[in-house]
Short mmCIF file of C-alpha atoms in Angstrom, two decimals:
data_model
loop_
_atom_site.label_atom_id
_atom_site.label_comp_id
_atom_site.label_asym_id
_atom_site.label_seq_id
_atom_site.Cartn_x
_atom_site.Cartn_y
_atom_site.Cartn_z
CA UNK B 5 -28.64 22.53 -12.77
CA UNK B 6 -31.53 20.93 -14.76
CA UNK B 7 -35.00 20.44 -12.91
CA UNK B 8 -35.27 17.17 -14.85
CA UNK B 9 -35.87 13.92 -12.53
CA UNK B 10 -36.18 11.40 -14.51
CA UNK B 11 -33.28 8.99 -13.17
CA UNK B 12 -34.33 6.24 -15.65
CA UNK B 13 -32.26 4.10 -17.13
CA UNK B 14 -31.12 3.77 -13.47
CA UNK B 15 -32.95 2.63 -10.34
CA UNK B 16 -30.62 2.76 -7.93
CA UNK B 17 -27.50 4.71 -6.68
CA UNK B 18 -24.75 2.75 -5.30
CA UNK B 19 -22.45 4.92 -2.78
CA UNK B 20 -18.86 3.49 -2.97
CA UNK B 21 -16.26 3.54 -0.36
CA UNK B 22 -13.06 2.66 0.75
CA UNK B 23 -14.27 1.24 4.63
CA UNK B 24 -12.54 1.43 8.46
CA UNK B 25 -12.21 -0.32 10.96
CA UNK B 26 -14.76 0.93 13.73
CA UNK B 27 -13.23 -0.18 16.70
CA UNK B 28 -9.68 -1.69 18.12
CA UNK B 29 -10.16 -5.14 17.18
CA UNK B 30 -11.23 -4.84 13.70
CA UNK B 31 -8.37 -2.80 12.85
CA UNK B 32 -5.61 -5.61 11.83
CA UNK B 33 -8.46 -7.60 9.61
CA UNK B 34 -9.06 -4.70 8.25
CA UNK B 35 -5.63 -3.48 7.35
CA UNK B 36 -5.22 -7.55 5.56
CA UNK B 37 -8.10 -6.91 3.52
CA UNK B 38 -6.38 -3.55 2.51
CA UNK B 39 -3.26 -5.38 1.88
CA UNK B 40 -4.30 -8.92 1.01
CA UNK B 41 -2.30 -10.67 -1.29
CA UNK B 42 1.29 -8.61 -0.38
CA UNK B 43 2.03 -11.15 2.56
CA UNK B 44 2.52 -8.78 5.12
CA UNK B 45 2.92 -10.15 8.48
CA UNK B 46 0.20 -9.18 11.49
CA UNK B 47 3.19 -7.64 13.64
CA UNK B 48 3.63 -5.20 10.75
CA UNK B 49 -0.30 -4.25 10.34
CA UNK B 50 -0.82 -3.85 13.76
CA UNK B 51 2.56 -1.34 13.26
CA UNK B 52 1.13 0.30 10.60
CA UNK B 53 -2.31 0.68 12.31
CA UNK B 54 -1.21 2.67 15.14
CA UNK B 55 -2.72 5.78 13.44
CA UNK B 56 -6.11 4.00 14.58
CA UNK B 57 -5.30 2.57 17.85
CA UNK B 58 -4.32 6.34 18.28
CA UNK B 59 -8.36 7.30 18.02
CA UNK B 60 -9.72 3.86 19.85
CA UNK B 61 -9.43 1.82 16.63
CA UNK B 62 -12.42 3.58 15.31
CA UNK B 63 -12.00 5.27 11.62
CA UNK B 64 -14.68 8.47 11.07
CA UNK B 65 -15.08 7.48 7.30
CA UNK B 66 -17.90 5.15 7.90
CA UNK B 67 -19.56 7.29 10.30
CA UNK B 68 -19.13 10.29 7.19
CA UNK B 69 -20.31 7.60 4.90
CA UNK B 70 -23.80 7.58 6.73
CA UNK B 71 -23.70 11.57 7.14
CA UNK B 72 -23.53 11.53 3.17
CA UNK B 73 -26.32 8.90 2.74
CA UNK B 74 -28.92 10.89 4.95
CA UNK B 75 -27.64 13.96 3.30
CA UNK B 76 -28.41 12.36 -0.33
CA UNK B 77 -31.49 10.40 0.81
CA UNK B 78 -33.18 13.48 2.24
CA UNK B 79 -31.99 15.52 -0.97
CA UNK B 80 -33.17 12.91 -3.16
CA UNK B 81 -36.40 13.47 -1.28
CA UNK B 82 -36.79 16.96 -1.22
CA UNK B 83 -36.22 16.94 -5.33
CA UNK B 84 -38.58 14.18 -6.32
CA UNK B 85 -36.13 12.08 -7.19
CA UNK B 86 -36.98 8.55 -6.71
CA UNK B 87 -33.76 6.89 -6.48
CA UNK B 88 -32.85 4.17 -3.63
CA UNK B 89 -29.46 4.74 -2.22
CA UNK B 90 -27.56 1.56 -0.85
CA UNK B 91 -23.54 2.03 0.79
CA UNK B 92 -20.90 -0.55 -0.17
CA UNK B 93 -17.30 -0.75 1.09
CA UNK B 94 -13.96 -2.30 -0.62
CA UNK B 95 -12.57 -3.23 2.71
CA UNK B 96 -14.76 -3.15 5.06
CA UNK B 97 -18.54 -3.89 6.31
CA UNK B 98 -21.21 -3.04 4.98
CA UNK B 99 -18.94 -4.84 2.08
CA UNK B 100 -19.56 -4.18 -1.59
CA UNK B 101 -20.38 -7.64 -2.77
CA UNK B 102 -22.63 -8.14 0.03
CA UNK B 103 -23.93 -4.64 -0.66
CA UNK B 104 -24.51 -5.40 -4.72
CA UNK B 105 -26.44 -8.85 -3.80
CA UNK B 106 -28.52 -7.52 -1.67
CA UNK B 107 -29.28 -4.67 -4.61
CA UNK B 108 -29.67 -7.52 -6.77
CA UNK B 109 -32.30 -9.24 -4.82
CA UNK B 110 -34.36 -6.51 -4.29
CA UNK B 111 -34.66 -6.00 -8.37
CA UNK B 112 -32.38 -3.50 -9.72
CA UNK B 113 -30.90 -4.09 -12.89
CA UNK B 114 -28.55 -0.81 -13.42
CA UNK B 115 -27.01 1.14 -11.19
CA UNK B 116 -25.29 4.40 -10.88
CA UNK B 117 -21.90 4.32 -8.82
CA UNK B 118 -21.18 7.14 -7.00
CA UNK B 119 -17.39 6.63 -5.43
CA UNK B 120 -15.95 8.62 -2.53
CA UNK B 121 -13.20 9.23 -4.97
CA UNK B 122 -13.40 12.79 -6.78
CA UNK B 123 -9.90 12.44 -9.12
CA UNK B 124 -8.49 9.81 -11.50
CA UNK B 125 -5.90 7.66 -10.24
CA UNK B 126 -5.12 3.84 -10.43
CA UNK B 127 -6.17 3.88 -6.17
CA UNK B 128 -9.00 6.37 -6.72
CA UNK B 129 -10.96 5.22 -9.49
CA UNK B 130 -9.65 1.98 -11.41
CA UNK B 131 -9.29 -0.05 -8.33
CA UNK B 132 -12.94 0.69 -7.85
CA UNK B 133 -14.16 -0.60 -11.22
CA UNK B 134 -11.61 -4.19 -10.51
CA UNK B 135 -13.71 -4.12 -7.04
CA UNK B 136 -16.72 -3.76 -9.04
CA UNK B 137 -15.87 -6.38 -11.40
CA UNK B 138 -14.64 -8.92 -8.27
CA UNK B 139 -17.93 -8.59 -7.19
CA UNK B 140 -20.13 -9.20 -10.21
CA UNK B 141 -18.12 -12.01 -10.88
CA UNK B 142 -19.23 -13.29 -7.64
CA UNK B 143 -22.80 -12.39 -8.55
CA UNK B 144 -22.94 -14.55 -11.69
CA UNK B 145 -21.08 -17.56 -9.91
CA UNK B 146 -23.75 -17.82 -7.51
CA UNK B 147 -26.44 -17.26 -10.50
CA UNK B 148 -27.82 -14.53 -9.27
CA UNK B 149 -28.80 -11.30 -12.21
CA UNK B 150 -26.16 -9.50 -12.65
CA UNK B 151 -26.71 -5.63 -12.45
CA UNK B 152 -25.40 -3.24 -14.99
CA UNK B 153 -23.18 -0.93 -13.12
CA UNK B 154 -21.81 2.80 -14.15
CA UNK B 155 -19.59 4.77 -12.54
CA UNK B 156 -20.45 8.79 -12.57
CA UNK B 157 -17.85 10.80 -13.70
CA UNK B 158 -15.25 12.48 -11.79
CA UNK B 159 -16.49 15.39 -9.89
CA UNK B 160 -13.53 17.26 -8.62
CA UNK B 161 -14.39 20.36 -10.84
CA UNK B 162 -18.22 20.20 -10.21
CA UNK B 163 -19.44 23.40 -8.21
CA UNK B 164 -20.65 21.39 -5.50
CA UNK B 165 -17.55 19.64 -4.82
CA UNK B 166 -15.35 23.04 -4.95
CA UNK B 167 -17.70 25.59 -3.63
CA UNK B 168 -17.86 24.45 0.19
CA UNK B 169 -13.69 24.11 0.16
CA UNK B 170 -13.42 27.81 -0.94
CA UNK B 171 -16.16 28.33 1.93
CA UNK B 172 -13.66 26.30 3.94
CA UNK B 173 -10.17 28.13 3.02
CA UNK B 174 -12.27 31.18 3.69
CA UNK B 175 -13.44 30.03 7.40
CA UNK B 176 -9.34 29.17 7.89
CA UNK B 177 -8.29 32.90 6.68
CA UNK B 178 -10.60 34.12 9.04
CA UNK B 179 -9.22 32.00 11.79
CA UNK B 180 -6.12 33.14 11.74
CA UNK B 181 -4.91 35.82 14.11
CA UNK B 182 -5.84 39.13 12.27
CA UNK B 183 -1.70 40.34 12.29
CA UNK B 184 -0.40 37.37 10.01
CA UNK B 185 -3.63 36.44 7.98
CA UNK B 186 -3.20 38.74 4.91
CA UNK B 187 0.28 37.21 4.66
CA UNK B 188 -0.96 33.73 4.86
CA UNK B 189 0.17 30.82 2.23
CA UNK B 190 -2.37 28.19 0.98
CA UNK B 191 -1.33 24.44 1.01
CA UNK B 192 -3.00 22.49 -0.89
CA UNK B 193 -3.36 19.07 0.23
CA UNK B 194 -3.45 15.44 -1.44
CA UNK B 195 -2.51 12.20 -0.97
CA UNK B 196 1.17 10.74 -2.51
CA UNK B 197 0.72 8.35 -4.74
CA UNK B 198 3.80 7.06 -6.75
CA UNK B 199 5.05 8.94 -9.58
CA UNK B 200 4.70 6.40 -12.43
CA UNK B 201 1.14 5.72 -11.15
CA UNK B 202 0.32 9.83 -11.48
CA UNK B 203 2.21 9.59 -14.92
CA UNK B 204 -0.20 7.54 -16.27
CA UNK B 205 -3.34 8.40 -14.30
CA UNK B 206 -6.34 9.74 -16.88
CA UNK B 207 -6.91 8.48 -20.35
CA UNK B 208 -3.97 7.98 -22.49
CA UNK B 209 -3.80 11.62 -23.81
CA UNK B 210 -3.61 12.60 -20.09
CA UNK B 211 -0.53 10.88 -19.53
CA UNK B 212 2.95 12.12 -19.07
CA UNK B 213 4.47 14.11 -15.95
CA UNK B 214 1.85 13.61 -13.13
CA UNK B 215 -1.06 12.31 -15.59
CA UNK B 216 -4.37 13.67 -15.29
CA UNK B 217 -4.04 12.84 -10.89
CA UNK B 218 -1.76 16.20 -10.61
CA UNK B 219 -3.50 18.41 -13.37
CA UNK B 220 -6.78 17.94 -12.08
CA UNK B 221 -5.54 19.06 -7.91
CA UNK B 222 -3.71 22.11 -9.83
CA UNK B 223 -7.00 23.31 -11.84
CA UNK B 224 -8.98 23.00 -8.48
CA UNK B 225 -6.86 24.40 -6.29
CA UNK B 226 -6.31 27.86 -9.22
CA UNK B 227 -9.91 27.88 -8.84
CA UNK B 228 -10.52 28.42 -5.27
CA UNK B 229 -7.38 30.31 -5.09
CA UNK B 230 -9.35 32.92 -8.00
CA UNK B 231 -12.22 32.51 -5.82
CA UNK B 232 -11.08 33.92 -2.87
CA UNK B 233 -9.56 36.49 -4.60
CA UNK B 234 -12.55 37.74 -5.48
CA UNK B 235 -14.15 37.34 -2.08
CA UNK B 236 -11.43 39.00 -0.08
CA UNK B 237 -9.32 41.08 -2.30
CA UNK B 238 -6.05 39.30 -1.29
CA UNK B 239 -4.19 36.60 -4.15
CA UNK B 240 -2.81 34.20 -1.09
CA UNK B 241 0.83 32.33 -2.91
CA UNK B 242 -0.12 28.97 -2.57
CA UNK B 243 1.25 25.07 -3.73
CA UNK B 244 0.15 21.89 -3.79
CA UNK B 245 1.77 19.60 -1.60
CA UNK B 246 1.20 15.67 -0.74
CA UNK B 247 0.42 13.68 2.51
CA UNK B 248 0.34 10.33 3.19
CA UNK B 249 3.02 8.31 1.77
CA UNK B 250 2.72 4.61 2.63
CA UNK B 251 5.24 2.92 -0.14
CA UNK B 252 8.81 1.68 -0.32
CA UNK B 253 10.99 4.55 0.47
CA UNK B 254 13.23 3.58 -2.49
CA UNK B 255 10.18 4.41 -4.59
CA UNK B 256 9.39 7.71 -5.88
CA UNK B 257 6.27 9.05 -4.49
CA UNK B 258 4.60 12.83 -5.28
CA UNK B 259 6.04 15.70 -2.97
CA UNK B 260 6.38 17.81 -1.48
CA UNK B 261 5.24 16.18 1.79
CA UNK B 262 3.16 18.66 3.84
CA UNK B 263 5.91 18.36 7.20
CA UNK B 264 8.65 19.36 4.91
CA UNK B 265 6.60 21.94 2.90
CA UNK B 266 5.64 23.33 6.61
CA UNK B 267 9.72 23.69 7.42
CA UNK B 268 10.60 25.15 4.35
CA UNK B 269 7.75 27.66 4.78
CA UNK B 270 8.78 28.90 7.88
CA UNK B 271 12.44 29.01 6.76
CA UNK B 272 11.30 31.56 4.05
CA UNK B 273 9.43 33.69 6.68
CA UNK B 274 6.19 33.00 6.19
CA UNK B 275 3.74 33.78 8.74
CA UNK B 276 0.67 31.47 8.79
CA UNK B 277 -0.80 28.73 6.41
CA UNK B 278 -3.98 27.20 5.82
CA UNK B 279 -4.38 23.89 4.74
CA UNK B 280 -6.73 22.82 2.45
CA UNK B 281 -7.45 19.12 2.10
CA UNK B 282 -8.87 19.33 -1.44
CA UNK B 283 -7.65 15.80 -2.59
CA UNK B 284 -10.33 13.85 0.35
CA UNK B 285 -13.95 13.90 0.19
CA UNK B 286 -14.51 13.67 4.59
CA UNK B 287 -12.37 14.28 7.11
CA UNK B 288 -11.38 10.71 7.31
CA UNK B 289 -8.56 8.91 9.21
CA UNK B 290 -5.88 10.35 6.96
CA UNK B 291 -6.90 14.10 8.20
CA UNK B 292 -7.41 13.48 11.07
CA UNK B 293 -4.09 12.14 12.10
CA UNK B 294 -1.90 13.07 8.99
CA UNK B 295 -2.55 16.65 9.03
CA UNK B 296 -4.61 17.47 12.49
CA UNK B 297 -2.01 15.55 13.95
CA UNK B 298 1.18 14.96 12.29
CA UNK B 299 0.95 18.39 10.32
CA UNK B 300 -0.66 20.41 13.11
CA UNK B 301 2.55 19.09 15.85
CA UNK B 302 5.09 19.97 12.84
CA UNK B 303 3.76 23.65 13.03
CA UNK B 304 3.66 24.11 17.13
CA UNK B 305 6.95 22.63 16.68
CA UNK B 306 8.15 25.63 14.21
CA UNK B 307 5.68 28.37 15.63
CA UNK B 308 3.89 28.65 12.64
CA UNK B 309 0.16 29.41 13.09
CA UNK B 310 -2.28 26.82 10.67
CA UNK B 311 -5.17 26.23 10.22
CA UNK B 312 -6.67 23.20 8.43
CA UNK B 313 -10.16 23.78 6.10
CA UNK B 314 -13.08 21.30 6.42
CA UNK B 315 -13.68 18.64 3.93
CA UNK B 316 -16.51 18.73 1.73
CA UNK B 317 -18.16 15.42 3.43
CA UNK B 318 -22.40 15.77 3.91
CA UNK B 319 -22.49 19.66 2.49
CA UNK B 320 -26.08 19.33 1.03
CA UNK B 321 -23.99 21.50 -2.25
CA UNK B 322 -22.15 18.28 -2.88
CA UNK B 323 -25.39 16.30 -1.64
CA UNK B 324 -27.32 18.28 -4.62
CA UNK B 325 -24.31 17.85 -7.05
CA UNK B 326 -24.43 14.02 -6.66
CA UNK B 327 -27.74 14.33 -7.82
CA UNK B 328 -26.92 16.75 -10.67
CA UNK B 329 -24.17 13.96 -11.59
CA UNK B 330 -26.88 11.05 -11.52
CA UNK B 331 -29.31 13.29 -13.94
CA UNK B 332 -26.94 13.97 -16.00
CA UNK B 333 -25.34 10.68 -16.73
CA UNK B 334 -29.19 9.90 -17.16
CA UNK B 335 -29.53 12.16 -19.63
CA UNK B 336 -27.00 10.88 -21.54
CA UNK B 337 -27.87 7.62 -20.97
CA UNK B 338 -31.25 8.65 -22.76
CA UNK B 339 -29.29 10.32 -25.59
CA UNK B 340 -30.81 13.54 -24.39
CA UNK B 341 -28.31 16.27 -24.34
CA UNK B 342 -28.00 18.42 -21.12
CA UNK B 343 -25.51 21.38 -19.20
CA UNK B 344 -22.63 19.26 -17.71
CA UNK B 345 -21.38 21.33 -15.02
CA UNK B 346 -17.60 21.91 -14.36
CA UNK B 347 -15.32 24.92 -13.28
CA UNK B 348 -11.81 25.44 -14.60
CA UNK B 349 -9.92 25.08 -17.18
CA UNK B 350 -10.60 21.15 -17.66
CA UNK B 351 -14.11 20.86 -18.44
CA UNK B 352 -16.77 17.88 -17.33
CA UNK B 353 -14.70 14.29 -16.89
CA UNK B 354 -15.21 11.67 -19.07
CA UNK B 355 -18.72 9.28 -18.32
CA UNK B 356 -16.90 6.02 -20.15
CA UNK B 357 -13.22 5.46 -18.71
CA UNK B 358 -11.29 4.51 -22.06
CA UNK B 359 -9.24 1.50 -22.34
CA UNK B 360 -6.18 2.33 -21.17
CA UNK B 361 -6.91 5.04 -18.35
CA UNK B 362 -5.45 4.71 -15.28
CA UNK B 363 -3.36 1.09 -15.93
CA UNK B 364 -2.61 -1.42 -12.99
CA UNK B 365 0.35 -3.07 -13.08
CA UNK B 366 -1.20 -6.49 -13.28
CA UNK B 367 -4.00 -6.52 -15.42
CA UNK B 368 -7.41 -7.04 -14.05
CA UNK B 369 -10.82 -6.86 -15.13
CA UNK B 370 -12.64 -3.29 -14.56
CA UNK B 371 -16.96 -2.95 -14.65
CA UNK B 372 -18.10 0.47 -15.66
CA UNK B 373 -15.42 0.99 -18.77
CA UNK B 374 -15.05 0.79 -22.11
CA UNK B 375 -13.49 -2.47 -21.46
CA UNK B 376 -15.63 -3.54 -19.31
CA UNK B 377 -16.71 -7.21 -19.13
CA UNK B 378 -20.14 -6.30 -17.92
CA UNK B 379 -21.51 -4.42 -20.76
#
């Protein structure tokens, strides 16, 4: 990574989240704001919100989300990099309109958008840029400035995103009882989306069977699987597999699911598994009960010994690479060229999302894209 600090054109970093509730009663308002506008009734959300009841109605993402910003303000720091960091959420306090007003007020014109999303999707990055775009709008009603907002670039392949979950998969081999661990299978871990939205997830030249969503788990996961490899002499079979289906069940949706990849595991004699979370950036509410829970009962249930690998959330590797990603959008920014740094076979992500990448069904506005209204 460059020692360059110069962060100008920006002068601020905007971290970007999805939001939970943080105790029992904010749990159904904040399942409607998740769902608002599908006309689902509060006997269903408070149905569908068990999951949080299950852990007091509290979700850990926020408390991960302030982990991260110490972990980034204190790196910031420690580099000389004189960047303000401010925390906005799409569903939940501290919200992101609030969040951009107040960044408004206190002067900044551009931003750089840093979203607890690490892989293209419809749900994992253009959602963001229509909640960015929501916002702004909301901005220039009121007549406030609007800021110029850009979102950093997909950081899935960066080093400091993949280098503490090969740490991770590595702690989980080493967890396992010594007589089954060399015969161990890695799951990979993500969450389902539908297939038509991972068809067309990526730019346009990404698209086809599972779009740019699935290629981009796949390169990751062939890259920690190489890397432990090399650490521990032992090339673990492995598969990525999907968690967390919430649609229709008439709907396709990526599998297989992580339960029914667990079964057919121990059907074929296999004698441990680790599971690797490599699609989530914390160990937010969807790890915690979909695979500490859910996943973790499935196994007792079989006898099959897992383990599950930690997240990536405040590891000051992925604190350092968020600051690597600001610098280097900088750079470019500046028309100064400078290393963009990416394992795998995929190379650096796109800075600009391209018309076209990552389609809603229902068009909406996007900020921080080549058709963006906010230039």
């Amino acid at each position: 990574m460059s020692d360059l600090r110069e962060p100008a054109p920006y002068d601020a970093l905007l971290l970007l989240s999805f939001g939970g509730p943080e105790g029992p009663d904010d749990v159904v308002p904040f399942l409607a704001n998740v769902t608002r506008g599908r006309g689902i009734p509060e006997e269903r959300l408070k149905e569908v919100g068990k999951h949080y009841f299950l852990f007091g109605g509290v979700s850990p993402i926020n408390g991960q989300n302030r982990a991260l910003l110490d972990a980034l303000r204190k790196d910031f720091a420690e580099h000389g990099l004189d960047l303000p960091v401010y925390w906005g959420n799409r569903n939940w306090a501290p919200y992101l309109t609030d969040t951009l007003r107040e960044m408004a007020g206190d002067g900044h014109r551009r931003i750089a958008v840093l979203a607890t999303s690490a892989y293209a999707s419809y749900s994992g990055c253009r959602q963001y840029r229509e909640n960015l775009a929501e916002s702004l709008a909301v901005l220039e009603a009121e007549g406030l400035p609007v800021p110029r907002v850009d979102k950093l670039r997909h950081y899935f392949n960066h080093p400091g995103f993949v280098e503490p979950m090969v740490d991770g998969v590595l702690a989980s081999l080493a967890g396992l009882p010594e007589d089954v661990r060399a015969g161990a299978h890695l799951a990979f871990t993500t969450h389902s989306i539908p297939t038509s939205a991972a068809d067309v997830s990526g730019p346009p030249e990404a698209h086809g069977d599972g779009g740019a969503y699935v290629a981009e788990h796949l390169d990751v996961a062939r890259v920690i699987v190489e890397a432990v490899r090399e650490r521990t002499g032992v090339e673990y079979p492995w598969q990525l597999v999907y968690q967390s289906r919430s649609g229709a069940p008439h709907i396709p949706w990526l599998e297989p699911d992580i339960c029914d990849h667990l079964e057919l595991l121990h059907g074929d004699g296999v004698p441990a598994v680790v599971m690797a979370p490599i699609g989530f950036v914390s160990d937010h509410m969807e790890v915690l009960y979909d695979l500490d829970t859910e996943a973790n009962a499935k196994a007792a249930e079989l006898g099959l010994p897992v383990r599950r690998s930690a997240t990536v959330g405040a590891d000051p590797r992925f604190a350092a690479a968020v600051r690597d990603l600001v610098l280097e959008r900088a750079a470019a920014e500046q028309g100064r060229g400078r290393e963009r740094c990416a394992l795998g076979a995929l190379g650096a992500s796109h800075d600009l999302c391209p018309a076209g990448c990552c389609p809603a069904r229902v068009p909406r506005p996007a900020a921080a894209g080549a058709d963006s209204p906010y230039a």
